[in-house]
Amino acid sequence: MSNQPYRTALVTGASSGIGAQIVRRLAQEGIEVHALARDAARLEQLSQETGCVVHAVSVSDQAGIEALVKGLEIDILVNNAGQSRTGNITNTTPEDIDALVDVNLRAVLQLTRLVVAGMIERDRGHIVNITSIAGHYAFAGGNTVYHATKAGVHSLSQQLRCDLFGRRIRVTEVSPARCETEVFGRLIGNMEEAKKRFFDEYESLLPEDIANSVAFAVMSPQRMNVSFMEVLPTMQVVGGLNFAKKTSGAA
């Protein structure tokens, strides 16, 4: 373990995928990890595996979040919870807009506001925001509201550095491209079909790749702030979202 001063982390969207892998990775570093998500059964399994402290709370539950944070000294906040939808601004619903803004943007702002106060008081902390390349690039087929919320968190990450200037509080944005998670299955209603459509012929990122990226930023020397990481599959480029298919000779 390094000489970094962090003892406690809070990870949202922690029951599966990227969030669960971040919990595992930080726990490996000896950090007490508080795992927050709605799925109590999955959280309990993760707790048995890693020893994390679980909180079956939605990030949209403002009262629940305030009660949880009140009793914790959080050194690392990982804003990972997120939702997506199909379609674009021409065919989305008011309910979809509200859900995406509530989870992807409003919850991040509210939780950051609550946690950063204690970090300022202790002059110690690290905020990690998991965004998406959708927050930086426009591409056909992307959900417009999802893009807008991720762009909002990108702007938050940059502005936080200004708000916290002169304090030993670091801010990192990790912006993944295509990663093999359940979100694709939820989008089309069938994980097996999503696997065939998005992953079988392509070499995508895995959740542990993002978890290792987070760990690199968090465990880096305190003099060093990894402010932005754009993490793509080697075979994907963002210009037009070109994605080379696997070949029979590929490793």
Tab-separated table of N, CA and C in Angstrom, residues 114-169:
chain	number	residue	atom	x	y	z
A	114	LEU	N	-22.549	17.480	-0.714
A	114	LEU	CA	-22.595	16.987	0.662
A	114	LEU	C	-21.231	16.498	1.140
A	115	VAL	N	-20.510	15.798	0.274
A	115	VAL	CA	-19.259	15.164	0.682
A	115	VAL	C	-18.093	16.145	0.721
A	116	VAL	N	-18.079	17.089	-0.193
A	116	VAL	CA	-16.916	17.967	-0.315
A	116	VAL	C	-16.756	18.871	0.910
A	117	ALA	N	-17.836	19.139	1.619
A	117	ALA	CA	-17.733	19.992	2.814
A	117	ALA	C	-16.788	19.370	3.841
A	118	GLY	N	-16.915	18.081	4.083
A	118	GLY	CA	-16.029	17.410	5.025
A	118	GLY	C	-14.607	17.325	4.510
A	119	MET	N	-14.454	17.145	3.199
A	119	MET	CA	-13.114	17.111	2.612
A	119	MET	C	-12.404	18.442	2.820
A	120	ILE	N	-13.140	19.528	2.652
A	120	ILE	CA	-12.559	20.864	2.860
A	120	ILE	C	-12.150	21.036	4.322
A	121	GLU	N	-13.002	20.590	5.221
A	121	GLU	CA	-12.702	20.719	6.652
A	121	GLU	C	-11.438	19.954	7.031
A	122	ARG	N	-11.264	18.762	6.431
A	122	ARG	CA	-10.088	17.933	6.745
A	122	ARG	C	-8.905	18.232	5.846
A	123	ASP	N	-9.136	19.038	4.788
A	123	ASP	CA	-8.117	19.330	3.777
A	123	ASP	C	-7.537	18.036	3.207
A	124	ARG	N	-8.458	17.135	2.866
A	124	ARG	CA	-8.052	15.830	2.334
A	124	ARG	C	-9.222	15.232	1.566
A	125	GLY	N	-8.959	14.723	0.361
A	125	GLY	CA	-10.035	14.049	-0.347
A	125	GLY	C	-9.775	13.894	-1.828
A	126	HIS	N	-10.585	13.064	-2.447
A	126	HIS	CA	-10.457	12.796	-3.881
A	126	HIS	C	-11.854	12.496	-4.421
A	127	ILE	N	-12.270	13.266	-5.403
A	127	ILE	CA	-13.552	13.058	-6.078
A	127	ILE	C	-13.278	12.479	-7.458
A	128	VAL	N	-13.882	11.324	-7.731
A	128	VAL	CA	-13.718	10.657	-9.027
A	128	VAL	C	-15.078	10.588	-9.709
A	129	ASN	N	-15.188	11.169	-10.879
A	129	ASN	CA	-16.425	11.144	-11.652
A	129	ASN	C	-16.260	10.239	-12.863
A	130	ILE	N	-17.110	9.214	-12.954
A	130	ILE	CA	-17.107	8.340	-14.121
A	130	ILE	C	-18.092	8.921	-15.125
A	131	THR	N	-17.585	9.376	-16.246
A	131	THR	CA	-18.461	9.977	-17.255
A	131	THR	C	-18.551	9.050	-18.475
A	132	SER	N	-18.316	9.565	-19.644
A	132	SER	CA	-18.411	8.794	-20.885
A	132	SER	C	-17.872	9.661	-22.006
A	133	ILE	N	-17.377	9.000	-23.059
A	133	ILE	CA	-16.986	9.793	-24.225
A	133	ILE	C	-18.193	10.495	-24.840
A	134	ALA	N	-19.408	10.047	-24.461
A	134	ALA	CA	-20.622	10.734	-24.921
A	134	ALA	C	-20.702	12.161	-24.394
A	135	GLY	N	-19.961	12.451	-23.336
A	135	GLY	CA	-19.940	13.812	-22.814
A	135	GLY	C	-19.030	14.743	-23.565
A	136	HIS	N	-18.257	14.194	-24.523
A	136	HIS	CA	-17.256	14.993	-25.241
A	136	HIS	C	-17.434	14.968	-26.751
A	137	TYR	N	-18.157	13.968	-27.267
A	137	TYR	CA	-18.291	13.804	-28.714
A	137	TYR	C	-19.752	13.590	-29.083
A	138	ALA	N	-20.148	14.154	-30.208
A	138	ALA	CA	-21.476	13.907	-30.762
A	138	ALA	C	-21.370	12.782	-31.787
A	139	PHE	N	-22.323	11.845	-31.738
A	139	PHE	CA	-22.315	10.777	-32.741
A	139	PHE	C	-23.734	10.255	-32.937
A	140	ALA	N	-24.022	9.872	-34.159
A	140	ALA	CA	-25.346	9.367	-34.505
A	140	ALA	C	-25.660	8.130	-33.673
A	141	GLY	N	-26.912	8.049	-33.218
A	141	GLY	CA	-27.332	6.899	-32.432
A	141	GLY	C	-27.213	7.105	-30.940
A	142	GLY	N	-26.534	8.167	-30.522
A	142	GLY	CA	-26.414	8.438	-29.095
A	142	GLY	C	-27.669	9.101	-28.557
A	143	ASN	N	-27.971	8.848	-27.300
A	143	ASN	CA	-29.125	9.487	-26.678
A	143	ASN	C	-28.757	10.910	-26.268
A	144	THR	N	-29.471	11.872	-26.794
A	144	THR	CA	-29.124	13.276	-26.622
A	144	THR	C	-29.108	13.695	-25.153
A	145	VAL	N	-30.091	13.236	-24.399
A	145	VAL	CA	-30.160	13.614	-22.989
A	145	VAL	C	-28.999	12.999	-22.218
A	146	TYR	N	-28.664	11.756	-22.510
A	146	TYR	CA	-27.514	11.100	-21.875
A	146	TYR	C	-26.239	11.881	-22.155
A	147	HIS	N	-26.028	12.265	-23.420
A	147	HIS	CA	-24.862	13.070	-23.783
A	147	HIS	C	-24.819	14.355	-22.964
A	148	ALA	N	-25.965	15.006	-22.840
A	148	ALA	CA	-26.017	16.289	-22.137
A	148	ALA	C	-25.679	16.121	-20.655
A	149	THR	N	-26.180	15.053	-20.026
A	149	THR	CA	-25.892	14.863	-18.605
A	149	THR	C	-24.418	14.561	-18.378
A	150	LYS	N	-23.819	13.766	-19.247
A	150	LYS	CA	-22.405	13.438	-19.086
A	150	LYS	C	-21.530	14.661	-19.353
A	151	ALA	N	-21.953	15.509	-20.290
A	151	ALA	CA	-21.228	16.759	-20.521
A	151	ALA	C	-21.317	17.651	-19.283
A	152	GLY	N	-22.445	17.608	-18.598
A	152	GLY	CA	-22.590	18.387	-17.371
A	152	GLY	C	-21.630	17.940	-16.284
A	153	VAL	N	-21.445	16.627	-16.142
A	153	VAL	CA	-20.511	16.119	-15.135
A	153	VAL	C	-19.070	16.419	-15.533
A	154	HIS	N	-18.794	16.444	-16.833
A	154	HIS	CA	-17.463	16.856	-17.297
A	154	HIS	C	-17.185	18.296	-16.870
A	155	SER	N	-18.161	19.168	-17.061
A	155	SER	CA	-17.994	20.569	-16.670
A	155	SER	C	-17.851	20.695	-15.154
A	156	LEU	N	-18.634	19.917	-14.411
A	156	LEU	CA	-18.517	19.906	-12.955
A	156	LEU	C	-17.096	19.529	-12.539
A	157	SER	N	-16.536	18.504	-13.165
A	157	SER	CA	-15.193	18.046	-12.810
A	157	SER	C	-14.168	19.149	-13.002
A	158	GLN	N	-14.289	19.892	-14.087
A	158	GLN	CA	-13.360	20.989	-14.341
A	158	GLN	C	-13.545	22.134	-13.358
A	159	GLN	N	-14.799	22.484	-13.092
A	159	GLN	CA	-15.063	23.607	-12.210
A	159	GLN	C	-14.678	23.305	-10.765
A	160	LEU	N	-14.821	22.041	-10.355
A	160	LEU	CA	-14.428	21.670	-8.999
A	160	LEU	C	-12.963	21.975	-8.734
A	161	ARG	N	-12.131	21.800	-9.745
A	161	ARG	CA	-10.711	22.095	-9.583
A	161	ARG	C	-10.516	23.571	-9.238
A	162	CYS	N	-11.362	24.430	-9.816
A	162	CYS	CA	-11.296	25.863	-9.483
A	162	CYS	C	-11.841	26.116	-8.085
A	163	ASP	N	-12.958	25.484	-7.748
A	163	ASP	CA	-13.566	25.682	-6.429
A	163	ASP	C	-12.638	25.239	-5.308
A	164	LEU	N	-11.825	24.220	-5.572
A	164	LEU	CA	-10.987	23.619	-4.525
A	164	LEU	C	-9.532	24.049	-4.627
A	165	PHE	N	-9.279	25.057	-5.413
A	165	PHE	CA	-7.906	25.534	-5.600
A	165	PHE	C	-7.259	25.870	-4.259
A	166	GLY	N	-6.024	25.404	-4.077
A	166	GLY	CA	-5.292	25.689	-2.854
A	166	GLY	C	-5.514	24.676	-1.751
A	167	ARG	N	-6.360	23.670	-1.999
A	167	ARG	CA	-6.612	22.631	-1.006
A	167	ARG	C	-6.100	21.280	-1.513
A	168	ARG	N	-5.840	20.374	-0.597
A	168	ARG	CA	-5.346	19.058	-0.965
A	168	ARG	C	-6.514	18.114	-1.259
A	169	ILE	N	-7.322	18.538	-2.201
A	169	ILE	CA	-8.465	17.737	-2.642
A	169	ILE	C	-8.350	17.574	-4.158
